[in-house]
Short mmCIF file of C-alpha atoms and ligand atoms in Angstrom, two decimals:
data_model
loop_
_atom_site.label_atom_id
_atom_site.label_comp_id
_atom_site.label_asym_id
_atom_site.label_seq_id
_atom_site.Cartn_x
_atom_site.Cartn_y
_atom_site.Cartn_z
CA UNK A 1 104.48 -93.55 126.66
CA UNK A 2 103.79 -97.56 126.90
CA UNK A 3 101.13 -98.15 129.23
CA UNK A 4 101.10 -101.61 130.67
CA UNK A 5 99.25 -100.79 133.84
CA UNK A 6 95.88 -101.39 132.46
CA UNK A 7 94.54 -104.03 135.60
CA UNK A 8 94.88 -100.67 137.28
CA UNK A 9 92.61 -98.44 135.26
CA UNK A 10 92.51 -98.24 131.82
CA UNK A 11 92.75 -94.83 129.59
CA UNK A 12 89.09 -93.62 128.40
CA UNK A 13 88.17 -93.95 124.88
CA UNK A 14 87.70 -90.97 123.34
CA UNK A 15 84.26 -91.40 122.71
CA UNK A 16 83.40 -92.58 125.78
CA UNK A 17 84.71 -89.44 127.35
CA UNK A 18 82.36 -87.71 124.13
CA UNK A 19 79.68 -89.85 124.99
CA UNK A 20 79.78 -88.31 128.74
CA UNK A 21 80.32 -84.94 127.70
CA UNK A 22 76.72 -84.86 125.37
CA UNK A 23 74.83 -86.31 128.10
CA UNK A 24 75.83 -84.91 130.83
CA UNK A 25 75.94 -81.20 129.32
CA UNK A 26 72.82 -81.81 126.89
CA UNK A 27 70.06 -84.28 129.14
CA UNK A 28 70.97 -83.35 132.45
CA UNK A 29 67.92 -83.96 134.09
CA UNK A 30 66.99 -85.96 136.94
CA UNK A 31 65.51 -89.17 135.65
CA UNK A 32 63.00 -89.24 138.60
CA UNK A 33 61.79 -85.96 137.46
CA UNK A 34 58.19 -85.77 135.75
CA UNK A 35 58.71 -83.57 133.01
CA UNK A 36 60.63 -83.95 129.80
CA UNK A 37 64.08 -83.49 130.70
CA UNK A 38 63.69 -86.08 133.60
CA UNK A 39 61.95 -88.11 130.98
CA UNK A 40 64.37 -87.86 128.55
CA UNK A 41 67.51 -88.78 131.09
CA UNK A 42 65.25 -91.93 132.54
CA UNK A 43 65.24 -93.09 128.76
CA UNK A 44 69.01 -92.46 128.50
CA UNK A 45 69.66 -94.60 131.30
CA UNK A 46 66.92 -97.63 130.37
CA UNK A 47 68.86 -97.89 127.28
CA UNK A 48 72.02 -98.10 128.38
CA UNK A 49 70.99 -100.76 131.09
CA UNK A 50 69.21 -102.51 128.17
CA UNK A 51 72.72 -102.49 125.74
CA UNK A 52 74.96 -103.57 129.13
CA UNK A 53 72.39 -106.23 129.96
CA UNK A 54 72.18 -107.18 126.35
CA UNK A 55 76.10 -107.91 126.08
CA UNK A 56 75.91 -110.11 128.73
CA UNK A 57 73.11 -111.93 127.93
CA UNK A 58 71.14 -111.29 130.61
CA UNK A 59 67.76 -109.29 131.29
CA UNK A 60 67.78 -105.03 131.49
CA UNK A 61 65.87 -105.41 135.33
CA UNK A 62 68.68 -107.43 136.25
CA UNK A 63 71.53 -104.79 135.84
CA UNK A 64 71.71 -102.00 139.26
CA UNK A 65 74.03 -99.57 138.28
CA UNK A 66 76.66 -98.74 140.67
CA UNK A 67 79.69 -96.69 141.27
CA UNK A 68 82.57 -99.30 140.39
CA UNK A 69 84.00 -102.87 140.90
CA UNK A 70 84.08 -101.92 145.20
CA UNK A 71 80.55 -101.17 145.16
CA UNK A 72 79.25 -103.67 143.10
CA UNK A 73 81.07 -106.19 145.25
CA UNK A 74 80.10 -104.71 148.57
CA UNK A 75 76.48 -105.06 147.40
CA UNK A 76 76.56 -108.37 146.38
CA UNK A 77 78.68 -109.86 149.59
CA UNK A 78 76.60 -107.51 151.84
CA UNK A 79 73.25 -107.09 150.06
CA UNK A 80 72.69 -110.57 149.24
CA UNK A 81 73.27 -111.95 153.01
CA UNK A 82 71.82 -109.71 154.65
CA UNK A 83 68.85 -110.09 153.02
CA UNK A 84 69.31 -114.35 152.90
CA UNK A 85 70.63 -113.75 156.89
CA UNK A 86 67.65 -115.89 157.86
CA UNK A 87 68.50 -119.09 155.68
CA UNK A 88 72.02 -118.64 157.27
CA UNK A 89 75.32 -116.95 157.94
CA UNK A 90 77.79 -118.82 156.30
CA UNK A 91 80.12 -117.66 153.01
CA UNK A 92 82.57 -119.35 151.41
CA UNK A 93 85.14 -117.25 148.87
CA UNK A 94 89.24 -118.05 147.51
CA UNK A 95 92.11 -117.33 149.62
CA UNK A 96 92.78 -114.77 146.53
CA UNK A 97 89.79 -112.35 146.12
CA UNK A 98 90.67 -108.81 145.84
CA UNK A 99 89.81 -106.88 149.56
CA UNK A 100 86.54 -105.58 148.04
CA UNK A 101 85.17 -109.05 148.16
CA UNK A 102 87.58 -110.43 151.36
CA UNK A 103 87.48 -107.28 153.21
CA UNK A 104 83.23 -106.78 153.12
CA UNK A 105 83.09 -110.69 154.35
CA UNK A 106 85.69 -109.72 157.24
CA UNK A 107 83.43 -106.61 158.01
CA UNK A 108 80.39 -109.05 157.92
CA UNK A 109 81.53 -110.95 161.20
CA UNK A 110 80.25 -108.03 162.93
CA UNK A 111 77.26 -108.97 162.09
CA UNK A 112 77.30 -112.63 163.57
CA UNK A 113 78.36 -114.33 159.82
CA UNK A 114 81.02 -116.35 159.34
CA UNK A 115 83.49 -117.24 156.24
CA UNK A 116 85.48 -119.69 155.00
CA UNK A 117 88.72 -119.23 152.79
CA UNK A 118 89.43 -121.62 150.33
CA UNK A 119 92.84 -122.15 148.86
CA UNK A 120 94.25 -122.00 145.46
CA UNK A 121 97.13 -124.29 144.30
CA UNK A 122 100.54 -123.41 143.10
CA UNK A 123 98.78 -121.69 140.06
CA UNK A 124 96.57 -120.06 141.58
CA UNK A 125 93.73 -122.01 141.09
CA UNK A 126 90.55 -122.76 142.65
CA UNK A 127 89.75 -126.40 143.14
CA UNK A 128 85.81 -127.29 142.75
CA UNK A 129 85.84 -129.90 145.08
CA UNK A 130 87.38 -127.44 148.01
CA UNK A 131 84.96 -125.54 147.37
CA UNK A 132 81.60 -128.25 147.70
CA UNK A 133 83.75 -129.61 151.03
CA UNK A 134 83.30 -126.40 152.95
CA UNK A 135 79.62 -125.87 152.33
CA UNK A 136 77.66 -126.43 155.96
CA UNK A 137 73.53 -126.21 156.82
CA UNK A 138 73.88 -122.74 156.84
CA UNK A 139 76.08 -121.42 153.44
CA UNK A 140 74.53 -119.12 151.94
CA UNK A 141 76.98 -117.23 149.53
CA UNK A 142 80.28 -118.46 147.10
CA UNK A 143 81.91 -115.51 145.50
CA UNK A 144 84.61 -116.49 143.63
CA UNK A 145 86.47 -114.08 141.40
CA UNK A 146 86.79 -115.22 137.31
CA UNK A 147 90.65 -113.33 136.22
CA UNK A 148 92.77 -112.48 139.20
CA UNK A 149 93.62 -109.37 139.46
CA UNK A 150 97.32 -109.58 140.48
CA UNK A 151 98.34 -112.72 138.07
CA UNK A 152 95.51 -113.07 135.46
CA UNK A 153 94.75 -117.05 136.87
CA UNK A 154 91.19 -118.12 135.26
CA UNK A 155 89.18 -119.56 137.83
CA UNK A 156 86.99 -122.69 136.43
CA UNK A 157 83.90 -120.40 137.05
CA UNK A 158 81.30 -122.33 135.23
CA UNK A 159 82.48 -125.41 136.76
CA UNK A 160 81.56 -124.16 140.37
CA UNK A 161 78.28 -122.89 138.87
CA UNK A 162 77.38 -125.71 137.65
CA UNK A 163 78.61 -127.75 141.02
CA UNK A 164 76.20 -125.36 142.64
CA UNK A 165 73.01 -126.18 140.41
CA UNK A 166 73.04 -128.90 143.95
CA UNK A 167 72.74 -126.29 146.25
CA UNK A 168 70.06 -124.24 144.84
CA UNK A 169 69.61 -122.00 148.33
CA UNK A 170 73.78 -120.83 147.91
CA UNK A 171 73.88 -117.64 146.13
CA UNK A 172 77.02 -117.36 143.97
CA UNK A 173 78.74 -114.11 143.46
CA UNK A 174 81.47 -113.60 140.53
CA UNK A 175 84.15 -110.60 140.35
CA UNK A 176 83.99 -110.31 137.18
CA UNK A 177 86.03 -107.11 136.80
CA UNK A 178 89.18 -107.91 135.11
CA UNK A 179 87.55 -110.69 132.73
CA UNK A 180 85.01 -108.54 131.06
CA UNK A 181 86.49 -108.08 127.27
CA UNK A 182 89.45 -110.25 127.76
CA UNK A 183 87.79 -113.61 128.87
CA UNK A 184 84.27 -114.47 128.16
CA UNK A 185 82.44 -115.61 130.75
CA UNK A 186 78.40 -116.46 129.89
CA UNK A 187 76.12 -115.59 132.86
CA UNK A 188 73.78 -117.83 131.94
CA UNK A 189 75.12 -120.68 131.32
CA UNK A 190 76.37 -121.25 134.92
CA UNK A 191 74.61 -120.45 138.01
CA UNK A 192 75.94 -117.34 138.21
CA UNK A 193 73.46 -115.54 140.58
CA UNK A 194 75.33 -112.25 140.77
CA UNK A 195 78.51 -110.84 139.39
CA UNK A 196 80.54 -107.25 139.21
CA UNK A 197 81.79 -105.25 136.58
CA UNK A 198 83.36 -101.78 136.70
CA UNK A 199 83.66 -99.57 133.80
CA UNK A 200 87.48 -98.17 134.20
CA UNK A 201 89.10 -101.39 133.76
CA UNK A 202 87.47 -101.40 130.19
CA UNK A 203 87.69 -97.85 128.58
CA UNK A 204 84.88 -96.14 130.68
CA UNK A 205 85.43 -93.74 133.29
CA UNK A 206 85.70 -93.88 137.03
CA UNK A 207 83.00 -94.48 139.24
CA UNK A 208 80.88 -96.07 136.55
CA UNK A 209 80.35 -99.93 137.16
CA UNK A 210 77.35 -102.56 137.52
CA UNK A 211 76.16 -105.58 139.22
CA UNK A 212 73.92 -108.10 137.91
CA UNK A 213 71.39 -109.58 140.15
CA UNK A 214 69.51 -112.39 138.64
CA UNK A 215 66.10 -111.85 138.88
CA UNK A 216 64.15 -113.05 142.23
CA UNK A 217 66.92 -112.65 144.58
CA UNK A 218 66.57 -110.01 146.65
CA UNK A 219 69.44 -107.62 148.26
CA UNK A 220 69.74 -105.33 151.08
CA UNK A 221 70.53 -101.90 149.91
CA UNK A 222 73.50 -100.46 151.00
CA UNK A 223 72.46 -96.98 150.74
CA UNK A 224 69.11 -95.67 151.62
CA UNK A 225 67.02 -93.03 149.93
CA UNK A 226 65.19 -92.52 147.26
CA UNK A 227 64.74 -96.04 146.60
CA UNK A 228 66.33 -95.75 142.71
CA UNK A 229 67.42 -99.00 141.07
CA UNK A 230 64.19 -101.11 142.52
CA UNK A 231 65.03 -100.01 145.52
CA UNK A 232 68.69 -101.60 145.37
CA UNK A 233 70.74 -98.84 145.01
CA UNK A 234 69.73 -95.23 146.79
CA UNK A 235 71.08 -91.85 144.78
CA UNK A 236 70.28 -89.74 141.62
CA UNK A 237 71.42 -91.79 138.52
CA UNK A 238 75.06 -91.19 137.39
CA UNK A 239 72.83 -91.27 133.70
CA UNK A 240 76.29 -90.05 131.84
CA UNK A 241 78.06 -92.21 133.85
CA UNK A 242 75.95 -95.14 132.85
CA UNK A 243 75.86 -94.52 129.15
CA UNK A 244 79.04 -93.99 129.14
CA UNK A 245 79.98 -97.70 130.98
CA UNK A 246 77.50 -99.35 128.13
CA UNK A 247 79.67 -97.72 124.90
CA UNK A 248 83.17 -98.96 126.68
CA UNK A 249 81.56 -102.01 127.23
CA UNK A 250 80.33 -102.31 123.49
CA UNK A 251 83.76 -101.07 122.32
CA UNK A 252 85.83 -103.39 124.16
CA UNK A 253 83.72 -106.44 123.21
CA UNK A 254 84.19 -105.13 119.55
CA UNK A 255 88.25 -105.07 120.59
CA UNK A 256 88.28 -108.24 121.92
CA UNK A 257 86.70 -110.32 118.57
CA UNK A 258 89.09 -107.56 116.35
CA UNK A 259 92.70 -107.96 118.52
CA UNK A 260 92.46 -110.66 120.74
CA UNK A 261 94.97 -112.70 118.51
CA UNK A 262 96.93 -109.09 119.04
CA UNK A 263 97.15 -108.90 122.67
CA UNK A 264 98.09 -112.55 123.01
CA UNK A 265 101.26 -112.16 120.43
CA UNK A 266 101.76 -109.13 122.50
CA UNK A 267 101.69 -111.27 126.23
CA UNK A 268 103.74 -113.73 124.42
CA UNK A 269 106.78 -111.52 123.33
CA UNK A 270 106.71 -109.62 126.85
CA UNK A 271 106.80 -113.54 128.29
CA UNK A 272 109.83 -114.24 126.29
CA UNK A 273 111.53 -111.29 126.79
CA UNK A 274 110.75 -111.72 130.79
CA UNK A 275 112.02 -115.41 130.57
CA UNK A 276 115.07 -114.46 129.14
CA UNK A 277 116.20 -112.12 131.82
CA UNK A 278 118.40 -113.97 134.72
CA UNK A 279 116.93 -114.83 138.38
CA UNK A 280 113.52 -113.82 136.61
CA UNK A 281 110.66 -115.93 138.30
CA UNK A 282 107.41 -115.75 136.71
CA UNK A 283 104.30 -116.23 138.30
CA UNK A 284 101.31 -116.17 135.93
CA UNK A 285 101.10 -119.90 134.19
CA UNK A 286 101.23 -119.87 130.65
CA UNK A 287 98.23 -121.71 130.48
CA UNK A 288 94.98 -121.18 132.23
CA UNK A 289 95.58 -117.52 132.70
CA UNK A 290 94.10 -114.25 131.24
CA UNK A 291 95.89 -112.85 127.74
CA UNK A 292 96.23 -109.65 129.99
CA UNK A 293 98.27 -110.27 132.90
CA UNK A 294 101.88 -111.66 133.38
CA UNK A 295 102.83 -111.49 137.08
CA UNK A 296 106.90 -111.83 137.81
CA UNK A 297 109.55 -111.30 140.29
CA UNK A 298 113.56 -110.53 139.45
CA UNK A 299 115.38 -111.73 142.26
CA UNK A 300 117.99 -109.43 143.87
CA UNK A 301 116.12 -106.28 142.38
CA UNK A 302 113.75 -104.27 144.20
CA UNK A 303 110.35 -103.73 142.74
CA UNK A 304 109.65 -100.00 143.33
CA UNK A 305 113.38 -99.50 142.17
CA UNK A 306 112.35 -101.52 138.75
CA UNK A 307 109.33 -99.49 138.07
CA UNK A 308 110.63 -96.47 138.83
CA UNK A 309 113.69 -97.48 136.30
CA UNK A 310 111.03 -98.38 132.94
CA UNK A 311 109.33 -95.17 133.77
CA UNK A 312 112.34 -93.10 133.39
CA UNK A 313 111.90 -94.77 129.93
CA UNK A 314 108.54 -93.81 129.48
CA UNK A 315 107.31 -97.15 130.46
CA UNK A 316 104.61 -97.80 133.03
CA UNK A 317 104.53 -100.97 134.90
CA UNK A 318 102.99 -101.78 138.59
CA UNK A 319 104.34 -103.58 141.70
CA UNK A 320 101.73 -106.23 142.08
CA UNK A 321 98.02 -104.63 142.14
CA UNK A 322 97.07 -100.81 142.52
CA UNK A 323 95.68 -101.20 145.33
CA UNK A 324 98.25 -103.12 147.59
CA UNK A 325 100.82 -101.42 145.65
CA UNK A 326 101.26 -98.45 148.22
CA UNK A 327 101.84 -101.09 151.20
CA UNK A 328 104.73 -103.48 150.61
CA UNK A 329 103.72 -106.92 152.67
CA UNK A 330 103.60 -108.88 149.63
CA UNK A 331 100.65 -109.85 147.49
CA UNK A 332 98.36 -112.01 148.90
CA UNK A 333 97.62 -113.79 146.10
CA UNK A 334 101.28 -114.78 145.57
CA UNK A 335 101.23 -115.58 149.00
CA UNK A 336 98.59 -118.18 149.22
CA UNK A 337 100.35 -119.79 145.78
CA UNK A 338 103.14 -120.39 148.46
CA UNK A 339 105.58 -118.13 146.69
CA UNK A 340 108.18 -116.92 148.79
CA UNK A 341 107.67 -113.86 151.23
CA UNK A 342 111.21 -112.10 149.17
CA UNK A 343 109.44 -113.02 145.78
CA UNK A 344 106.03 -112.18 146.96
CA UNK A 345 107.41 -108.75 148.06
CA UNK A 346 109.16 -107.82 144.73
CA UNK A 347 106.50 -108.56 142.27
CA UNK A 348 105.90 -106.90 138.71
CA UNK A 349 102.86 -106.57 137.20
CA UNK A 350 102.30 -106.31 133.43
CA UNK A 351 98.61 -105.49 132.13
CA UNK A 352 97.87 -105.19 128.63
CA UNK A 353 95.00 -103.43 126.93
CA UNK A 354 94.09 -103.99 123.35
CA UNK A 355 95.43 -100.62 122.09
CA UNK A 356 99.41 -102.30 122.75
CA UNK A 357 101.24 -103.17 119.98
CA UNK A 358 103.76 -105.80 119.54
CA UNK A 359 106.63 -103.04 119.16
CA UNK A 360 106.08 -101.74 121.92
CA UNK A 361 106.42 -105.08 123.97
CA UNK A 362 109.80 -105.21 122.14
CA UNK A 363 110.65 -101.95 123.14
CA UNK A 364 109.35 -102.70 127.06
CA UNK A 365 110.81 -106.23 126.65
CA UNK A 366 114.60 -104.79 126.05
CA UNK A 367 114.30 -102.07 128.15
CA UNK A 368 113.43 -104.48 130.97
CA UNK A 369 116.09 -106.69 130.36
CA UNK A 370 118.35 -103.89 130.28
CA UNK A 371 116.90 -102.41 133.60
CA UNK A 372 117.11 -106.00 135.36
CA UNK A 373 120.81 -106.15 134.44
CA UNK A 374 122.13 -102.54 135.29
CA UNK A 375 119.94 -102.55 138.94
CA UNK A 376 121.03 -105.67 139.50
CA UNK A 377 124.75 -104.49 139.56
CA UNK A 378 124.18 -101.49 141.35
CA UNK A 379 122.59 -103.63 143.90
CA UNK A 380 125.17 -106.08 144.49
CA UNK A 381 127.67 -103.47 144.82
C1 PLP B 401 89.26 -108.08 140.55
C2 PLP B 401 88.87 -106.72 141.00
N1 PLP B 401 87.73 -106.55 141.68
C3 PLP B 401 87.32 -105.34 142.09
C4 PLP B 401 88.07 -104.21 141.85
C5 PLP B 401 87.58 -102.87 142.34
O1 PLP B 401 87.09 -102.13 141.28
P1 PLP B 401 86.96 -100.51 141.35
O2 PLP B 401 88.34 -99.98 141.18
O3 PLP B 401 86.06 -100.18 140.21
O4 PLP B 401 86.36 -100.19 142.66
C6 PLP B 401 89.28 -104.33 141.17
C7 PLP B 401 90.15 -103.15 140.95
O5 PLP B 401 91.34 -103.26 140.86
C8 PLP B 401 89.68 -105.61 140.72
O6 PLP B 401 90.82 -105.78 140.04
#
């Protein structure tokens, strides 16, 4: 099997999956309880929120454990207004979020805010200045993803941040889910007031993820209960979960300083085979863009036909992102990059993870020519 559908969900390490298994089976207890097996869990999960929040540099009270990349973004769009609703209901994001970010600001009209898209160029790109135009009296949130999910576009993060230092009342939110171990991104160095992470896109397991809150801003819990997390996030700690989420983390970091020059020779041979195939249209610039993602269309084939075809070979490729993948309108990312509705429609996506090796991308890169050329001539029979 070659698995290039890692924006999706990656595969677990193994000792990630090891690392779940002892705690959950050994130190099961509930870390609110007062007696040594609750005590034991609670200092499980303080040290893994110390190792997550030491990776990224920021402070252990500052990391709320959550259930993935949609919760963590929920509770920053949501949780952060609501509780700044008084300052004002205004949020600004990109035309190209993913729907965890544009959906929760669509869902927060019904509660008298209001939000404005920005666009993104032909690349995909955010411009700063679009960005500081839009702000009004009452703005009180700029989330801004850092990698696109659906073409791997960097978006000048710290540049916004540090646009924002002039608006010190605008929160600003960061998706930071498909960056994390592929493109760093230093929380502290921008204004960076909250940002997402979710552990299955690095190694870790499924609902396992984490927002950072910088400290003194305050959030409106989604879920009420027991008041866990400083009172930011109701439910018995997922402890196994969380420990879990901190050794992916630790392990990808470790990938990314051992085979980043790897998964970029790897990108670059899947480019060239990609460019070499005819009508091929690729969408993900060569510069500016993740080394993770390469985002194309092959005109005159269908894109559930072409996936379908590598997988046959043992070769697993996605149709734009997993989760728009199941409904075929066309990716709205493409979309607001003004590529055509037929290109939009019939979008590949290729996502690497550092365990791909450049054979492989050989092996995918013929076998996708080859694909391209036979569907093609079915087609235009
Ligand atoms: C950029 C981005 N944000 C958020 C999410 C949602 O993360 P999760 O699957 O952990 O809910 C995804 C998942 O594809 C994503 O790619």
């Amino acid at each position: 099997m070659i698995y290039l559908d890692n924006s999706a969900t990656t595969k677990p390490y193994p000792e990630v999956l090891d690392s779940y298994i002892t705690v959950a089976g050994k130190f099961f207890g509930n870390p609110s309880s007062l007696h040594a097996l609750g005590g034991k869990a609670e200092k499980l999960l303080q040290q893994a929120r110390a190792q997550v929040a030491g990776i990224l540099g920021v402070k252990s009270e500052e990391i709320v454990f959550t259930s993935g990349g949609t919760e963590s973004n929920n509770l920053a769009l949501k949780g952060a207004t609501m509780a700044a609703a008084s300052r004002g209901k205004h949020i600004i994001l990109s035309a190209i979020e993913h729907p965890s970010v544009s959906n929760a600001a669509e869902h927060l009209k019904e509660s008298g805010f209001h939000s404005t898209i920005v666009p993104v160029d032909k690349t995909g790109k955010i411009n700063v200045k679009d960005i500081i135009k839009e702000i009004k009296e009452d703005t009180i949130l700029v989330s801004v993803m850092h990698v696109n999910n659906e073409t791997g576009i960097i978006q000048p993060i710290n540049e916004i941040g540090k646009a924002l230092l002039d608006y010190p009342k605008i929160l600003f939110h960061v998706d930071y889910v498909q960056g994390v171990g592929k493109v760093p991104l230093d929380l502290t160095e921008c204004k960076i007031d909250l940002c997402s992470i979710s552990g299955h896109k690095f190694h870790g397991l499924k609902g396992t993820g984490a927002l950072f809150v910088r400290d003194g801003i305050r959030l409106h819990p989604l879920l009420s209960g027991g008041n866990q997390e400083k009172i930011r996030r109701s439910g018995t700690e997922n402890v196994a979960g969380a420990v879990s989420m901190a050794k992916a983390l630790r392990m990808t970091m470790e990938s990314q300083q051992a085979h980043s020059d790897r998964m970029t020779e790897v990108l670059s041979i899947l480019r060239k085979s990609v460019e070499g195939i005819p009508g091929a249209v690729i969408h993900t610039p060569e510069h500016g863009s993740a080394p993770h993602i390469l985002n194309f269309s092959l005109s005159g084939v269908k894109a559930e036909v072409f996936v379908h075809a590598l997988e046959e070979k043992g070769i697993y490729v996605s149709t734009t992102s997993a989760c728009s993948s199941r409904h075929s309108k066309g990716s709205k990312t493409l979309l607001a990059m003004g590529v055509p509705q037929d290109l939009a429609e019939s979008a590949i996506r290729i996502s690497l993870s550092y365990e791909n090796t450049p054979e492989e991308a050989e092996f995918a890169g013929q076998a996708m020519r080859e694909a391209a050329i036979r569907l093609r001539e079915v087609m235009s029979r």
